[in-house]
Amino acid sequence: KSLGFHGIHWDTLGDFGHWHQDTFPANPFGDGSPTPDVAGFLRAAVPILREYELEQTLNFVDGFGWDPTLLNEHTDHSWIGSAGRAIAFPYWEVWTVGREKHFFETVGADQYHKGFVLAMYPGYSKYHCCAKNERQNAAEYGEWPFDLGVKRWQMCLDHGGSYHFVVDGLRYLQGPFVADAVRCSNADVKRLRELTGNA
């Protein structure tokens, strides 16, 4: 908090293993490992974070660990108050084609009226090559990453949320590493301003 942060973001790798059908690597802890209790972890962190007046978010990769009761509120007060909300807002990171539809049906603001953030990285080229592990863009062959990002951001705005795309003011994300972000051209900036109503 002394650094000016309002909370903490817990980063996960999603369903990393054998618990559900997925395309992630095998669980390094073996077949006997228990299913992670993501919601339990978040609820256990709440009283500790509230001592410091901090909020929390977590990236629910492809929805793994998501529990809508994490957004329960029993009052109209803020998250820091006596409300029952365990996370500040839903933050989903989509890596599998088709999971964005599930995301909008499950977390869209029409469901909870809380807003959300979607991270579904638009990739590094219009070819969306497997060498860059762009499986989330497999159906987008031929679409340039910036155009894809703008399309996804518009979809998020239409559902009452936001899209993790622009960083450091004038750069846009290609993948999960901010260091790989690309500088926006003047035309890109104009499109983004029109998209967000800041033209």
PDB file of C-alpha atoms in Angstrom, residues 8 14 19 34 38 46 74 80-81 88 96 103 109 121-122 143 147-148 160 162 185:
ATOM      1  CA  ILE A   8      -2.568  -7.641  -5.172  1.00  0.00           C
ATOM      2  CA  GLY A  14      -4.852 -22.448 -14.713  1.00  0.00           C
ATOM      3  CA  TRP A  19      -7.771 -32.520 -12.720  1.00  0.00           C
ATOM      4  CA  PRO A  34      -5.442 -32.738  -4.847  1.00  0.00           C
ATOM      5  CA  VAL A  38      -8.708 -21.508  -5.690  1.00  0.00           C
ATOM      6  CA  VAL A  46      -9.348 -11.701   2.478  1.00  0.00           C
ATOM      7  CA  HIS A  74     -24.335  -8.407   1.306  1.00  0.00           C
ATOM      8  CA  ILE A  80     -13.014  -3.102   1.917  1.00  0.00           C
ATOM      9  CA  GLY A  81     -16.107  -2.780   4.079  1.00  0.00           C
ATOM     10  CA  ALA A  88     -12.383  -6.878  -6.571  1.00  0.00           C
ATOM     11  CA  THR A  96      -8.415 -21.880 -25.520  1.00  0.00           C
ATOM     12  CA  PHE A 103     -16.464 -16.204 -20.326  1.00  0.00           C
ATOM     13  CA  ALA A 109     -21.497  -7.660 -16.518  1.00  0.00           C
ATOM     14  CA  TYR A 121      -3.634 -11.902 -26.111  1.00  0.00           C
ATOM     15  CA  PRO A 122      -3.906 -11.010 -29.821  1.00  0.00           C
ATOM     16  CA  GLU A 143      -6.139 -11.066 -38.828  1.00  0.00           C
ATOM     17  CA  ASP A 147      -7.131  -5.439 -35.319  1.00  0.00           C
ATOM     18  CA  LEU A 148      -7.884  -8.547 -33.286  1.00  0.00           C
ATOM     19  CA  GLY A 160     -19.692  -3.958 -19.688  1.00  0.00           C
ATOM     20  CA  SER A 162     -12.529  -4.110 -20.243  1.00  0.00           C
ATOM     21  CA  SER A 185       1.169   4.216 -34.495  1.00  0.00           C
TER      22      SER A 185
END
